[in-house]
Short mmCIF file of C-alpha atoms in Angstrom, two decimals:
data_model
loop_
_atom_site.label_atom_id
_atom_site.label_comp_id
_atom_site.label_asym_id
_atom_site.label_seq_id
_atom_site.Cartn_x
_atom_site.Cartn_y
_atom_site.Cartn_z
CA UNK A 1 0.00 0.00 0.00
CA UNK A 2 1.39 3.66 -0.98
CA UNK A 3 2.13 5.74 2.43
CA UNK A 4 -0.06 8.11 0.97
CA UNK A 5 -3.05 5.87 0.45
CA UNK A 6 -2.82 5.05 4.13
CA UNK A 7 -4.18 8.33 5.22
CA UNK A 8 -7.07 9.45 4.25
CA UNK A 9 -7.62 12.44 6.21
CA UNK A 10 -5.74 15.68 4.08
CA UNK A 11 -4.04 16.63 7.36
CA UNK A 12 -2.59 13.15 7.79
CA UNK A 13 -1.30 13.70 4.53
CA UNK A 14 -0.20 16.87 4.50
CA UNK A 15 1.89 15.51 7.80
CA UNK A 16 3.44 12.52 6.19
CA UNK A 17 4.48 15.00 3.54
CA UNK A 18 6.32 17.16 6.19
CA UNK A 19 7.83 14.18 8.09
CA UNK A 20 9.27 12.80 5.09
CA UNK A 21 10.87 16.03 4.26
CA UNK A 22 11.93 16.13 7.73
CA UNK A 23 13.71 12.96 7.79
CA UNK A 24 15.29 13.51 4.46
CA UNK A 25 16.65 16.39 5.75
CA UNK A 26 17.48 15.00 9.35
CA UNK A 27 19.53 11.99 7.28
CA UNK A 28 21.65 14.47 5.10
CA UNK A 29 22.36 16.29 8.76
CA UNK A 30 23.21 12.84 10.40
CA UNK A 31 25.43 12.05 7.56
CA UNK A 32 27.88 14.92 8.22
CA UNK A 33 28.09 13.59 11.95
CA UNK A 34 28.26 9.90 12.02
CA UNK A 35 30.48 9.36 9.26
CA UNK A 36 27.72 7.41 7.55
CA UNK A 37 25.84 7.62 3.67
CA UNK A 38 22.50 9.69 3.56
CA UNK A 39 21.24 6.18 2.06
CA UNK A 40 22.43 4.38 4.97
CA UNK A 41 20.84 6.73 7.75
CA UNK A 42 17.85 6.79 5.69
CA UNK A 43 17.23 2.91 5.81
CA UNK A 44 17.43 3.08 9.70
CA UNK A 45 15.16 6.17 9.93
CA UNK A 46 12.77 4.03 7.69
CA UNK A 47 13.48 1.06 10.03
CA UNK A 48 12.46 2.80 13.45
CA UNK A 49 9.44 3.97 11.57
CA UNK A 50 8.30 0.83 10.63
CA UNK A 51 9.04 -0.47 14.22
CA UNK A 52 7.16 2.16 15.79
CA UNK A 53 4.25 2.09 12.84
CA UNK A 54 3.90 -1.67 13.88
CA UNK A 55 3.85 -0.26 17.89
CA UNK A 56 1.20 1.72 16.68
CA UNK A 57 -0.96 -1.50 15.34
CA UNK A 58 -0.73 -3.45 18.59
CA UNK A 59 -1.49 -0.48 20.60
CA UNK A 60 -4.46 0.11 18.39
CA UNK A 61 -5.27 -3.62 18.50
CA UNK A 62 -4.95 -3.74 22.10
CA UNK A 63 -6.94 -0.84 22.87
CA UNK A 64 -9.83 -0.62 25.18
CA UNK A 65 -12.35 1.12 22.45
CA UNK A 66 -13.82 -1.22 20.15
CA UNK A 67 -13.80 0.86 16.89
CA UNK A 68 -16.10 -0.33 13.70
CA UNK A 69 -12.67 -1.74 11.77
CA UNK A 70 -12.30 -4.32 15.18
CA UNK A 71 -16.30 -5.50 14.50
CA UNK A 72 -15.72 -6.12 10.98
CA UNK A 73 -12.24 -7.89 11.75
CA UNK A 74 -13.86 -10.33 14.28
CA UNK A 75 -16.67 -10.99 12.29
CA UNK A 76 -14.60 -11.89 9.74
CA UNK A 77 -12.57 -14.21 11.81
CA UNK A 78 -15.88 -15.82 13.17
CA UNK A 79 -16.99 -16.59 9.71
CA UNK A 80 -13.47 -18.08 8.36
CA UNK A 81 -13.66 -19.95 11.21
CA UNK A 82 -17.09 -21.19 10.43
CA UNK A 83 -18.53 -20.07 13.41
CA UNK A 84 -22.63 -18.43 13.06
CA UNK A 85 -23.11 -15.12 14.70
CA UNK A 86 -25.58 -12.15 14.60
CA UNK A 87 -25.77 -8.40 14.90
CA UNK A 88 -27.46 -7.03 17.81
CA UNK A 89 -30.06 -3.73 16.69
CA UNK A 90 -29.39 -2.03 20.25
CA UNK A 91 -28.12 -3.84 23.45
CA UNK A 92 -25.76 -7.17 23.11
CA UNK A 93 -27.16 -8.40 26.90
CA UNK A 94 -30.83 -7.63 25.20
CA UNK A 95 -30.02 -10.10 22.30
CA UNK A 96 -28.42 -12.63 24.29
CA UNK A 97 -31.36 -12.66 26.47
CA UNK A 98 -33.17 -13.56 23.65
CA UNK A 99 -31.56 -15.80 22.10
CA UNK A 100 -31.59 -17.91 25.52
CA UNK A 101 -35.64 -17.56 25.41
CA UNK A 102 -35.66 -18.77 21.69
CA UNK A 103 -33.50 -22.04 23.23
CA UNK A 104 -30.95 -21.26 20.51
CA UNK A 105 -28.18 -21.01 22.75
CA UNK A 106 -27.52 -23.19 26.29
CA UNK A 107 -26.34 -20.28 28.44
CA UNK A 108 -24.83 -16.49 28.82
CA UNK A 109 -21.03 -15.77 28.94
CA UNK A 110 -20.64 -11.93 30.13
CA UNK A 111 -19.39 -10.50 32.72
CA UNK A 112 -21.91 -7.63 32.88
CA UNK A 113 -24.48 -8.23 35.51
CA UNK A 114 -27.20 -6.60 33.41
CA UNK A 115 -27.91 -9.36 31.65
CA UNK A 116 -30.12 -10.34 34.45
CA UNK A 117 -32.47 -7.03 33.54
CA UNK A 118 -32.55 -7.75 30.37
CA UNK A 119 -34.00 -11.20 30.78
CA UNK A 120 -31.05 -13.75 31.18
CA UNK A 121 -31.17 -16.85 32.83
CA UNK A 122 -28.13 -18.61 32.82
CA UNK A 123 -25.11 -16.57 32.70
CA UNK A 124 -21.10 -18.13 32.89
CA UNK A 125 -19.01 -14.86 34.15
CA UNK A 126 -15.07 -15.20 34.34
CA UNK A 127 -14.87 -17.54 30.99
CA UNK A 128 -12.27 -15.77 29.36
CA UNK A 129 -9.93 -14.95 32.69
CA UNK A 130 -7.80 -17.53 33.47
CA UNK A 131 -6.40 -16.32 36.97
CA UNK A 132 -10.50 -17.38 38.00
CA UNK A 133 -12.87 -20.45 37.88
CA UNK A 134 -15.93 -20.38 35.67
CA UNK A 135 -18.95 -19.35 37.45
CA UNK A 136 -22.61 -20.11 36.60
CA UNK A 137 -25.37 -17.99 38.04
CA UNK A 138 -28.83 -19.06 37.56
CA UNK A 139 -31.44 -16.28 37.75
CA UNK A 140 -33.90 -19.25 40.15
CA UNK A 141 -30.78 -18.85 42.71
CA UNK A 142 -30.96 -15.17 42.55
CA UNK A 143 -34.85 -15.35 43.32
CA UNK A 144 -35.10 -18.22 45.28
CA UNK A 145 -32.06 -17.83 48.10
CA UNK A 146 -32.24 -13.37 47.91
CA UNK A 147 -35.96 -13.03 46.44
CA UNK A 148 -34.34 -10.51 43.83
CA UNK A 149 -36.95 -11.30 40.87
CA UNK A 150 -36.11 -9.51 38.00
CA UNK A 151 -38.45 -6.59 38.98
CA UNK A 152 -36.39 -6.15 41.52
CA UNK A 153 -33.20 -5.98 40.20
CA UNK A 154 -34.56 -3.38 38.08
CA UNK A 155 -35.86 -1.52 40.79
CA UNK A 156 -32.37 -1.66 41.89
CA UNK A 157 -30.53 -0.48 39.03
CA UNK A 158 -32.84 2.68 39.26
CA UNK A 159 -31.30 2.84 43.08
CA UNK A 160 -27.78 2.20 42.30
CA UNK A 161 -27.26 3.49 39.04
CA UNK A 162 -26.95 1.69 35.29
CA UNK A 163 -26.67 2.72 31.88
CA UNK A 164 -30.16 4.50 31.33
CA UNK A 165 -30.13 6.34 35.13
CA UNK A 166 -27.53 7.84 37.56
CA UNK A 167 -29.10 5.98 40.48
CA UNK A 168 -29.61 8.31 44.11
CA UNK A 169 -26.58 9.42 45.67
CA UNK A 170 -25.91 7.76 48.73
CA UNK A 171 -27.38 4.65 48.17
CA UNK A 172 -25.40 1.72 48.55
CA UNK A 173 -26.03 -2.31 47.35
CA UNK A 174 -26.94 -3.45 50.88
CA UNK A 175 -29.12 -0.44 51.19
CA UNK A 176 -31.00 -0.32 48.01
CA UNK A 177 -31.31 -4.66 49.06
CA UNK A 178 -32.93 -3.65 51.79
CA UNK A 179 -34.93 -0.87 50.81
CA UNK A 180 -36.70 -3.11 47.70
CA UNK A 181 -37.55 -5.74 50.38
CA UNK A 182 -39.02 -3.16 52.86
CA UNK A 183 -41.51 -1.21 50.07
CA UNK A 184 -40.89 -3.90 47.25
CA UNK A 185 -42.24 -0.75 44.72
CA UNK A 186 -40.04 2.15 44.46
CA UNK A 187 -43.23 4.19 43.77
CA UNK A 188 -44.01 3.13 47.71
CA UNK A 189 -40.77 4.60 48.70
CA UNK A 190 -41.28 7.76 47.39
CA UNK A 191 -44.53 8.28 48.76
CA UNK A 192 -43.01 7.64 52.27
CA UNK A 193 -40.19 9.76 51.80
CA UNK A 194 -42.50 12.98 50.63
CA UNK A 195 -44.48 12.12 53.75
CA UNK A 196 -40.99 11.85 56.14
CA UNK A 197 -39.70 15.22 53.98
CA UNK A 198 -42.92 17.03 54.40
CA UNK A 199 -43.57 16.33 58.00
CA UNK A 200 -46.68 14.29 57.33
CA UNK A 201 -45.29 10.61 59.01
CA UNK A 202 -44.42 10.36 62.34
CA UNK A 203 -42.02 8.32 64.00
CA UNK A 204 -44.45 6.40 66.00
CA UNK A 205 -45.91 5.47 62.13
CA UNK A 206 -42.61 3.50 61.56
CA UNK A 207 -42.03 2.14 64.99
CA UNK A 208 -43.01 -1.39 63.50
CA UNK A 209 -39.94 -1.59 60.78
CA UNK A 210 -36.55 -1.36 61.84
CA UNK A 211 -35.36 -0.49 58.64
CA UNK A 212 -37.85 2.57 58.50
CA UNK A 213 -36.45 3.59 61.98
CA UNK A 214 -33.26 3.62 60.82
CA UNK A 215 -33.32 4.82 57.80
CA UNK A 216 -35.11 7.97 58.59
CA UNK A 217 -31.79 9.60 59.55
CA UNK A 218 -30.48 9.61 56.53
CA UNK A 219 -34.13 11.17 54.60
CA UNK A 220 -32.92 14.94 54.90
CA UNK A 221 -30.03 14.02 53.13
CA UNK A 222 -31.40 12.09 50.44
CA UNK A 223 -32.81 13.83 47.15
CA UNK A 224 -35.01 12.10 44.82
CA UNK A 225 -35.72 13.70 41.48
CA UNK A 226 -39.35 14.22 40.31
CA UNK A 227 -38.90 11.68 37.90
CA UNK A 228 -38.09 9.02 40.29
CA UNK A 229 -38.60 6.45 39.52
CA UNK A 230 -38.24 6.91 35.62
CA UNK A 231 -40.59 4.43 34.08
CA UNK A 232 -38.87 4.52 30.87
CA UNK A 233 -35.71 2.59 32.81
CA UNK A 234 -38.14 -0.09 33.08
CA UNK A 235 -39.14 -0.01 29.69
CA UNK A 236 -35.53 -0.18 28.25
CA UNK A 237 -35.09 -3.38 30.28
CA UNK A 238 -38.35 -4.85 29.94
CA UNK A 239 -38.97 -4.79 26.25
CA UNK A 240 -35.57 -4.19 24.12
CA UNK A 241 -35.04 -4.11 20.86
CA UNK A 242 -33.73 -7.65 19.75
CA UNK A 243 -33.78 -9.70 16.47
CA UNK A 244 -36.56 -12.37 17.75
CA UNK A 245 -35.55 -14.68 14.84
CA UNK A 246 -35.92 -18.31 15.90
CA UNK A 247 -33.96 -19.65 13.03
CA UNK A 248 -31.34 -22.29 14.05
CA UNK A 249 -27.61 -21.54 13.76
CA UNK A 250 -25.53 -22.85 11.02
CA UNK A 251 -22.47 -23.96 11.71
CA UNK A 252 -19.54 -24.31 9.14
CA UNK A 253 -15.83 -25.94 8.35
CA UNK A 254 -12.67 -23.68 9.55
CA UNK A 255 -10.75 -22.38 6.24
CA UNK A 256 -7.17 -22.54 7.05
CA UNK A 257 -6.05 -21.23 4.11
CA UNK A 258 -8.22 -17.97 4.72
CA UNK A 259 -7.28 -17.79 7.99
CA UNK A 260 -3.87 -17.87 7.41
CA UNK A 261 -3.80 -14.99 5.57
CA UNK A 262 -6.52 -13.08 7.60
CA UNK A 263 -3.95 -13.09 10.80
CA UNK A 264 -0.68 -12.85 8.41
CA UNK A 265 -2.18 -9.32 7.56
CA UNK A 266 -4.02 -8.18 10.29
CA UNK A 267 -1.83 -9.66 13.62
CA UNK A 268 1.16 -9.52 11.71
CA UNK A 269 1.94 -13.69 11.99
CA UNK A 270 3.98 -15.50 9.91
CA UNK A 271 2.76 -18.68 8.13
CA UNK A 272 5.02 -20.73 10.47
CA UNK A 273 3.15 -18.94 13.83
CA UNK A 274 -0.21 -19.07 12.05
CA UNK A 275 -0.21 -22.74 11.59
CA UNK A 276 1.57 -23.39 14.71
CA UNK A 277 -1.69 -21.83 16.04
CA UNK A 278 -4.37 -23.00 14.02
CA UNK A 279 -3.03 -26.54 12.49
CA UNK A 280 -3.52 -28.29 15.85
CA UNK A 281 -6.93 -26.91 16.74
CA UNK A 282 -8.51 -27.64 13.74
CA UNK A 283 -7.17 -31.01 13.26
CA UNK A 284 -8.78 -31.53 17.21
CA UNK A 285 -11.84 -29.71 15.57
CA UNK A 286 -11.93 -32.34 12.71
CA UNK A 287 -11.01 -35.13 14.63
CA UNK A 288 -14.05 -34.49 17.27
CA UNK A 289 -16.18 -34.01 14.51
CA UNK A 290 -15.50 -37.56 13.17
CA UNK A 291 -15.68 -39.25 16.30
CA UNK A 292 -19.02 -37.33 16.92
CA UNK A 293 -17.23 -36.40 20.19
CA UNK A 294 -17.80 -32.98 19.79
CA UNK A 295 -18.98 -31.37 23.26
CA UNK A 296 -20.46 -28.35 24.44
CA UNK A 297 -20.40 -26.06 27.40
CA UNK A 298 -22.36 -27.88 29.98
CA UNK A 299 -20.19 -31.28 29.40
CA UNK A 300 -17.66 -29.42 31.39
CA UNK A 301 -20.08 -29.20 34.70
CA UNK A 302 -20.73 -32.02 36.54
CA UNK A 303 -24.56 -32.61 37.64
CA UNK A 304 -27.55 -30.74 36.51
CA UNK A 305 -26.70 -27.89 33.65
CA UNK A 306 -25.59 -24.80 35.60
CA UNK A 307 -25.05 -26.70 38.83
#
């Protein structure tokens, strides 16, 4: 690829332009110090810029923002690798969710504990972090042994915070626990808490609920908006947007040969790392297949699936 096809932006351009001036200049100058040719100072400037272009690449690669060119590279390697996958509309958790209602998938792996809100029901957290065990959380457990339905949870994500509200400051987990299985309706709450505020509820009203009793020391300090609680929180977590199709998966054949040359030019591999790599895992892949000893997740857990 021509340097100057690399950057598309004019100002990129317009900069390459002015460092390679620059360094032509910079290797005539070095030339007159070190004794060495302007050709020879010029193939080691053009060296350290490679090294540091490649720098660049991992950095890039191994940055925390996913950027649209890292979608489009993993779904490529999904699909060379034969592997189906689909594009959520809105939320990921949302679509996973629903894929687990369809019954086209056996379980959840995230690490992001909305995916309760949104629906899930099986969820595997710490899959891909091998300093921890794989853990399986069943949404029964969460209801059955803290009676956190997923009404609740919502209600708590309102009191805590998430990624459609700010949650109330000063509100803590245990609280906001507590709080949902004193008044069980945050719209409850908020009544009582214009009624402490206002004046209107004595003490004597609360003398029944220790919680109440305690937690009226901390009501002058707490502020609840006059949207609280925002019903459209509820909404976003109730009903997402998600592709409902209850098609089946199709599952396809690694191609080595594409693959080889997907992570020669976009990792940087060589043919010898690449099929260091890959060889071994598809011939396992192939192998399994034949047998018909191909497993899935829960084959790994003994007893019941998500025990």
């Amino acid at each position: 690829v021509d340097e100057e096809e690399f950057y598309s932006d004019p100002n990129d351009e317009e900069l390459l332009r002015q460092l390679i001036a620059e360094e032509e200049e910079h290797a005539r100058f070095a030339s007159t110090l070190n004794n060495r040719s302007v050709t020879q100072n010029t193939t080691e400037y053009e060296r350290e810029l490679k090294q540091l272009r490649d720098q660049q690449k991992r950095d890039r690669r191994d940055a925390d923002e996913v950027t649209q060119a890292m979608i489009t590279e993993c779904q490529q390697l999904l699909t060379l690798f034969g592997l189906p996958y689909i594009t959520a509309p809105m939320e990921a958790e949302a679509q996973c969710a629903e894929l687990l209602r369809l019954g086209l998938v056996d379980g959840i792996v995230t690490d992001d504990s909305d995916i309760f809100l949104f629906g899930g029901t099986r969820v595997y957290k710490n899959m891909f972090n091998q300093a921890k065990f794989v853990e399986c959380y069943l949404e029964s457990d969460l209801e059955s042994g803290f009676g956190l339905t997923r009404k609740r949870l919502i209600s708590i994500a309102q009191l805590l915070g998430s990624d459609y509200t700010e949650g109330l400051p000063g509100i803590g987990p245990v609280t906001a626990v507590e709080l949902i299985s004193e008044f069980d309706d945050l719209n409850a709450f908020k009544e009582w808490w214009s009624e402490v505020q206002m004046g209107q509820r004595k003490q004597a009203d609360d003398a029944g609920s220790a919680f109440k009793k305690k937690f009226r020391r901390n009501t002058a300090e707490l502020f609840l908006p006059p949207g609280f609680p925002d019903p459209r929180v509820d909404e976003a977590y109730l009903h997402p947007e998600a592709d409902s199709d209850p098609t089946q998966f199709i599952w396809g054949v690694p191609d080595l040969a594409a693959l080889r040359a997907f992570l020669m030019s976009t990792v940087g591999w060589s043919a010898e790392r690449t099929d260091e790599i890959l060889v071994p895992v598809i011939r396992d892949m192939n192998r399994k297949e034949a047998e018909g000893t191909q497993s899935n997740i829960t084959a790994f857990f003994e007893g019941g699936v998500g025990a």
